[in-house]
Amino acid sequence: MKALIIYDLTGRIWNILYGEEAVPQGLPALFADIPEGERLERIDVTDPEHPEPVFSYLPESDIGRLQKQAGELERQLADTQLALAEQYEENLELREEVINIQLALVELYEGKEA
């Protein structure tokens, strides 16, 4: 969203207005988009004819770090659940093999008794 930035001749920002479309008369001002995750630090007025906004990145917030950590933990949980499901399937296959071996042993034992 475009913001109207009012600044002084040193580049210090005095006000930022959103949704404003009219430029004030007699005050240095410009329109700029402020990117997400950045903050407007000052206005570079080295060329008074073409002032430029100067941005800096915001430090990551505690909430941002917690959201990343929660996302990583969810990914790890999904990986663990998948591994457990695969292990369960392998155990079922092994159990079936053990049952087949037991049945074969019973048949062999019954065949010797007859």
Coordinates of N, CA and C in Angstrom, one line a residue:
M1 N 0.8 -1.2 0.0 CA 0.0 0.0 0.0 C 0.9 1.2 0.0
K2 N 0.5 2.2 -0.8 CA 1.3 3.4 -0.9 C 1.1 4.2 0.4
A3 N 2.2 4.8 0.8 CA 2.2 5.7 2.0 C 2.7 7.1 1.6
L4 N 2.1 8.1 2.2 CA 2.6 9.4 2.0 C 3.6 9.7 3.2
I5 N 4.8 10.0 2.8 CA 5.8 10.2 3.8 C 6.2 11.7 3.8
I6 N 6.0 12.3 5.0 CA 6.4 13.7 5.2 C 7.7 13.8 5.9
Y7 N 8.7 14.5 5.4 CA 10.0 14.5 6.0 C 10.6 15.9 5.9
D8 N 11.7 16.1 6.6 CA 12.3 17.5 6.6 C 13.5 17.5 5.7
L9 N 14.2 18.6 5.6 CA 15.3 18.7 4.7 C 16.5 17.9 5.0
T10 N 16.6 17.3 6.2 CA 17.7 16.4 6.7 C 17.3 15.0 6.3
G11 N 16.1 14.7 5.9 CA 15.7 13.3 5.6 C 15.0 12.6 6.8
R12 N 14.8 13.4 7.9 CA 14.1 12.8 9.0 C 12.6 12.7 8.7
I13 N 12.0 11.6 9.1 CA 10.6 11.4 8.8 C 9.8 11.9 9.9
W14 N 8.8 12.7 9.6 CA 7.9 13.3 10.6 C 6.5 12.6 10.6
N15 N 6.1 12.1 9.5 CA 4.8 11.5 9.5 C 4.7 10.5 8.3
I16 N 3.9 9.4 8.5 CA 3.6 8.5 7.5 C 2.1 8.3 7.5
L17 N 1.5 8.6 6.3 CA 0.0 8.5 6.2 C -0.3 7.5 5.2
Y18 N -1.3 6.6 5.5 CA -1.8 5.6 4.5 C -3.1 6.0 4.0
G19 N -3.4 5.8 2.8 CA -4.7 6.1 2.2 C -4.8 7.6 1.8
E20 N -3.8 8.4 2.0 CA -3.8 9.8 1.6 C -3.4 9.9 0.1
E21 N -4.1 10.7 -0.6 CA -3.8 10.9 -2.0 C -3.3 12.3 -2.4
A22 N -3.5 13.2 -1.4 CA -3.0 14.6 -1.7 C -1.7 14.9 -1.0
V23 N -0.8 15.5 -1.8 CA 0.5 15.9 -1.2 C 0.4 17.3 -0.6
P24 N 0.8 17.4 0.7 CA 0.7 18.7 1.3 C 1.6 19.8 0.6
Q25 N 1.1 21.0 0.6 CA 1.8 22.1 0.0 C 2.8 22.7 1.0
G26 N 4.0 23.0 0.6 CA 5.0 23.6 1.4 C 5.8 22.7 2.3
L27 N 5.5 21.4 2.2 CA 6.2 20.4 3.0 C 6.9 19.4 2.1
P28 N 8.1 19.0 2.4 CA 8.7 17.9 1.5 C 8.0 16.6 1.8
A29 N 7.5 16.0 0.8 CA 6.8 14.7 1.0 C 6.9 13.9 -0.3
L30 N 6.7 12.6 -0.2 CA 6.7 11.6 -1.3 C 5.9 10.4 -1.0
F31 N 5.5 9.7 -2.0 CA 4.7 8.5 -1.9 C 5.7 7.3 -2.1
A32 N 5.5 6.3 -1.3 CA 6.4 5.1 -1.4 C 5.6 3.9 -0.9
D33 N 6.0 2.7 -1.4 CA 5.5 1.5 -0.8 C 6.5 1.0 0.2
I34 N 6.0 0.6 1.4 CA 6.9 0.1 2.4 C 6.8 -1.4 2.4
P35 N 7.9 -2.1 2.0 CA 7.8 -3.6 1.9 C 7.6 -4.2 3.2
E36 N 6.9 -5.4 3.2 CA 6.6 -6.1 4.4 C 7.9 -6.6 5.0
G37 N 8.1 -6.5 6.3 CA 9.3 -7.0 7.0 C 10.4 -6.0 7.0
E38 N 10.1 -4.8 6.5 CA 11.1 -3.7 6.5 C 10.5 -2.5 7.2
R39 N 11.3 -1.6 7.6 CA 10.8 -0.3 8.2 C 11.5 0.8 7.5
L40 N 10.8 1.9 7.4 CA 11.3 3.1 6.7 C 12.2 3.8 7.7
E41 N 13.5 3.9 7.4 CA 14.5 4.5 8.3 C 14.6 6.0 8.2
R42 N 14.7 6.4 6.9 CA 14.9 7.9 6.6 C 14.7 8.1 5.1
I43 N 14.8 9.3 4.7 CA 14.7 9.7 3.3 C 16.1 10.2 2.9
D44 N 16.7 9.6 1.9 CA 18.0 10.1 1.4 C 17.7 11.3 0.6
V45 N 18.2 12.5 1.1 CA 18.0 13.7 0.4 C 19.3 14.3 -0.2
T46 N 20.3 13.4 -0.5 CA 21.5 13.9 -1.1 C 21.2 14.5 -2.5
D47 N 20.2 14.1 -3.2 CA 19.7 14.7 -4.4 C 18.3 15.2 -4.1
P48 N 18.2 16.5 -3.8 CA 16.9 17.0 -3.4 C 15.8 16.9 -4.4
E49 N 16.2 16.8 -5.7 CA 15.3 16.7 -6.8 C 14.7 15.3 -6.8
H50 N 15.5 14.3 -6.3 CA 15.0 12.9 -6.4 C 15.3 12.2 -5.0
P51 N 14.5 12.6 -4.0 CA 14.7 11.9 -2.7 C 14.3 10.4 -2.8
E52 N 15.0 9.6 -2.0 CA 14.7 8.2 -2.0 C 14.5 7.7 -0.6
P53 N 13.5 6.8 -0.4 CA 13.3 6.2 0.9 C 14.4 5.2 1.2
V54 N 14.9 5.1 2.4 CA 15.9 4.2 2.9 C 15.2 3.2 3.9
F55 N 15.3 1.9 3.6 CA 14.6 0.9 4.4 C 15.7 0.1 5.2
S56 N 15.3 -0.5 6.3 CA 16.1 -1.5 7.0 C 15.2 -2.6 7.4
Y57 N 15.8 -3.8 7.5 CA 15.0 -5.0 7.9 C 14.7 -4.9 9.3
L58 N 13.4 -5.4 9.6 CA 13.0 -5.5 11.1 C 13.6 -6.7 11.6
P59 N 14.1 -6.7 12.9 CA 14.6 -7.9 13.5 C 13.4 -8.9 13.6
E60 N 13.7 -10.2 13.6 CA 12.6 -11.2 13.7 C 12.0 -11.1 15.1
S61 N 10.7 -11.1 15.2 CA 10.0 -11.0 16.4 C 10.0 -12.4 17.1
D62 N 9.7 -12.4 18.4 CA 9.5 -13.6 19.2 C 8.4 -14.5 18.5
I63 N 7.4 -13.8 18.1 CA 6.3 -14.5 17.5 C 6.7 -15.2 16.2
G64 N 7.5 -14.4 15.4 CA 8.0 -15.0 14.1 C 8.9 -16.2 14.4
R65 N 9.8 -16.1 15.4 CA 10.6 -17.3 15.7 C 9.8 -18.4 16.2
L66 N 8.8 -18.2 17.0 CA 7.9 -19.3 17.5 C 7.1 -19.9 16.4
Q67 N 6.7 -19.1 15.4 CA 6.0 -19.7 14.3 C 6.9 -20.6 13.4
K68 N 8.1 -20.1 13.2 CA 9.1 -21.0 12.5 C 9.3 -22.3 13.3
Q69 N 9.5 -22.1 14.6 CA 9.8 -23.3 15.4 C 8.6 -24.3 15.4
A70 N 7.4 -23.7 15.5 CA 6.2 -24.6 15.4 C 6.1 -25.3 14.1
G71 N 6.4 -24.6 13.0 CA 6.4 -25.2 11.7 C 7.4 -26.3 11.6
E72 N 8.6 -26.1 12.1 CA 9.6 -27.2 12.1 C 9.2 -28.4 12.9
L73 N 8.6 -28.1 14.1 CA 8.1 -29.2 14.9 C 7.0 -30.0 14.3
E74 N 6.1 -29.3 13.6 CA 5.0 -30.0 12.8 C 5.6 -30.9 11.7
R75 N 6.6 -30.4 11.1 CA 7.3 -31.2 10.0 C 7.9 -32.4 10.6
Q76 N 8.6 -32.3 11.8 CA 9.3 -33.4 12.4 C 8.2 -34.4 12.9
L77 N 7.1 -33.9 13.4 CA 6.0 -34.8 13.9 C 5.5 -35.6 12.7
A78 N 5.3 -35.0 11.6 CA 4.8 -35.7 10.4 C 5.8 -36.7 10.0
D79 N 7.0 -36.4 10.0 CA 8.1 -37.4 9.6 C 8.1 -38.6 10.6
T80 N 7.9 -38.3 11.9 CA 7.9 -39.3 12.9 C 6.7 -40.2 12.7
Q81 N 5.5 -39.6 12.4 CA 4.3 -40.4 12.2 C 4.4 -41.3 11.0
L82 N 5.0 -40.8 10.0 CA 5.2 -41.6 8.8 C 6.2 -42.8 9.1
A83 N 7.2 -42.5 9.8 CA 8.2 -43.6 10.2 C 7.5 -44.6 11.0
L84 N 6.6 -44.2 12.0 CA 5.9 -45.1 12.8 C 4.9 -46.0 12.0
A85 N 4.3 -45.4 11.0 CA 3.4 -46.1 10.2 C 4.1 -47.2 9.3
E86 N 5.3 -46.8 8.8 CA 6.1 -47.8 8.1 C 6.6 -48.9 9.0
Q87 N 7.0 -48.6 10.2 CA 7.4 -49.6 11.1 C 6.3 -50.5 11.5
Y88 N 5.1 -50.0 11.7 CA 3.9 -50.8 12.0 C 3.6 -51.8 10.9
E89 N 3.7 -51.3 9.6 CA 3.5 -52.2 8.5 C 4.5 -53.3 8.4
E90 N 5.7 -53.0 8.7 CA 6.8 -54.0 8.7 C 6.5 -55.0 9.8
N91 N 6.1 -54.5 11.0 CA 5.8 -55.5 12.0 C 4.6 -56.4 11.7
L92 N 3.6 -55.9 11.0 CA 2.5 -56.7 10.6 C 3.0 -57.8 9.6
E93 N 3.9 -57.4 8.7 CA 4.4 -58.4 7.7 C 5.2 -59.5 8.5
L94 N 6.1 -59.1 9.4 CA 6.8 -60.0 10.2 C 5.9 -60.9 11.0
R95 N 4.9 -60.4 11.6 CA 3.9 -61.2 12.4 C 3.3 -62.2 11.5
E96 N 2.9 -61.8 10.3 CA 2.3 -62.8 9.4 C 3.3 -63.9 9.0
E97 N 4.6 -63.6 8.8 CA 5.6 -64.6 8.5 C 5.7 -65.5 9.7
V98 N 5.7 -65.0 10.9 CA 5.9 -65.8 12.1 C 4.7 -66.8 12.2
I99 N 3.5 -66.3 11.9 CA 2.3 -67.2 12.0 C 2.4 -68.3 10.9
N100 N 2.9 -67.9 9.7 CA 3.0 -68.9 8.7 C 4.0 -70.0 9.1
I101 N 5.1 -69.5 9.7 CA 6.1 -70.5 10.2 C 5.6 -71.4 11.2
Q102 N 4.8 -70.8 12.2 CA 4.2 -71.6 13.2 C 3.2 -72.7 12.6
L103 N 2.4 -72.2 11.7 CA 1.5 -73.2 11.0 C 2.2 -74.3 10.3
A104 N 3.3 -73.9 9.7 CA 4.1 -75.0 9.0 C 4.7 -75.9 10.0
L105 N 5.2 -75.4 11.1 CA 5.7 -76.3 12.2 C 4.7 -77.2 12.7
V106 N 3.4 -76.7 12.9 CA 2.3 -77.5 13.4 C 2.0 -78.6 12.4
E107 N 2.0 -78.3 11.1 CA 1.8 -79.3 10.1 C 2.9 -80.4 10.1
L108 N 4.1 -79.9 10.2 CA 5.2 -80.9 10.3 C 5.1 -81.8 11.5
Y109 N 4.8 -81.2 12.6 CA 4.6 -82.0 13.9 C 3.5 -83.0 13.7
E110 N 2.3 -82.5 13.2 CA 1.2 -83.4 13.0 C 1.5 -84.5 12.0
G111 N 2.3 -84.2 11.0 CA 2.6 -85.2 10.0 C 3.5 -86.3 10.6
K112 N 4.3 -85.9 11.6 CA 5.2 -86.9 12.2 C 4.4 -87.9 13.1
E113 N 3.4 -87.4 13.7 CA 2.6 -88.2 14.7 C 1.8 -89.2 13.9
A114 N 1.4 -88.9 12.7 CA 0.5 -89.8 12.0 C 1.2 -91.0 11.4

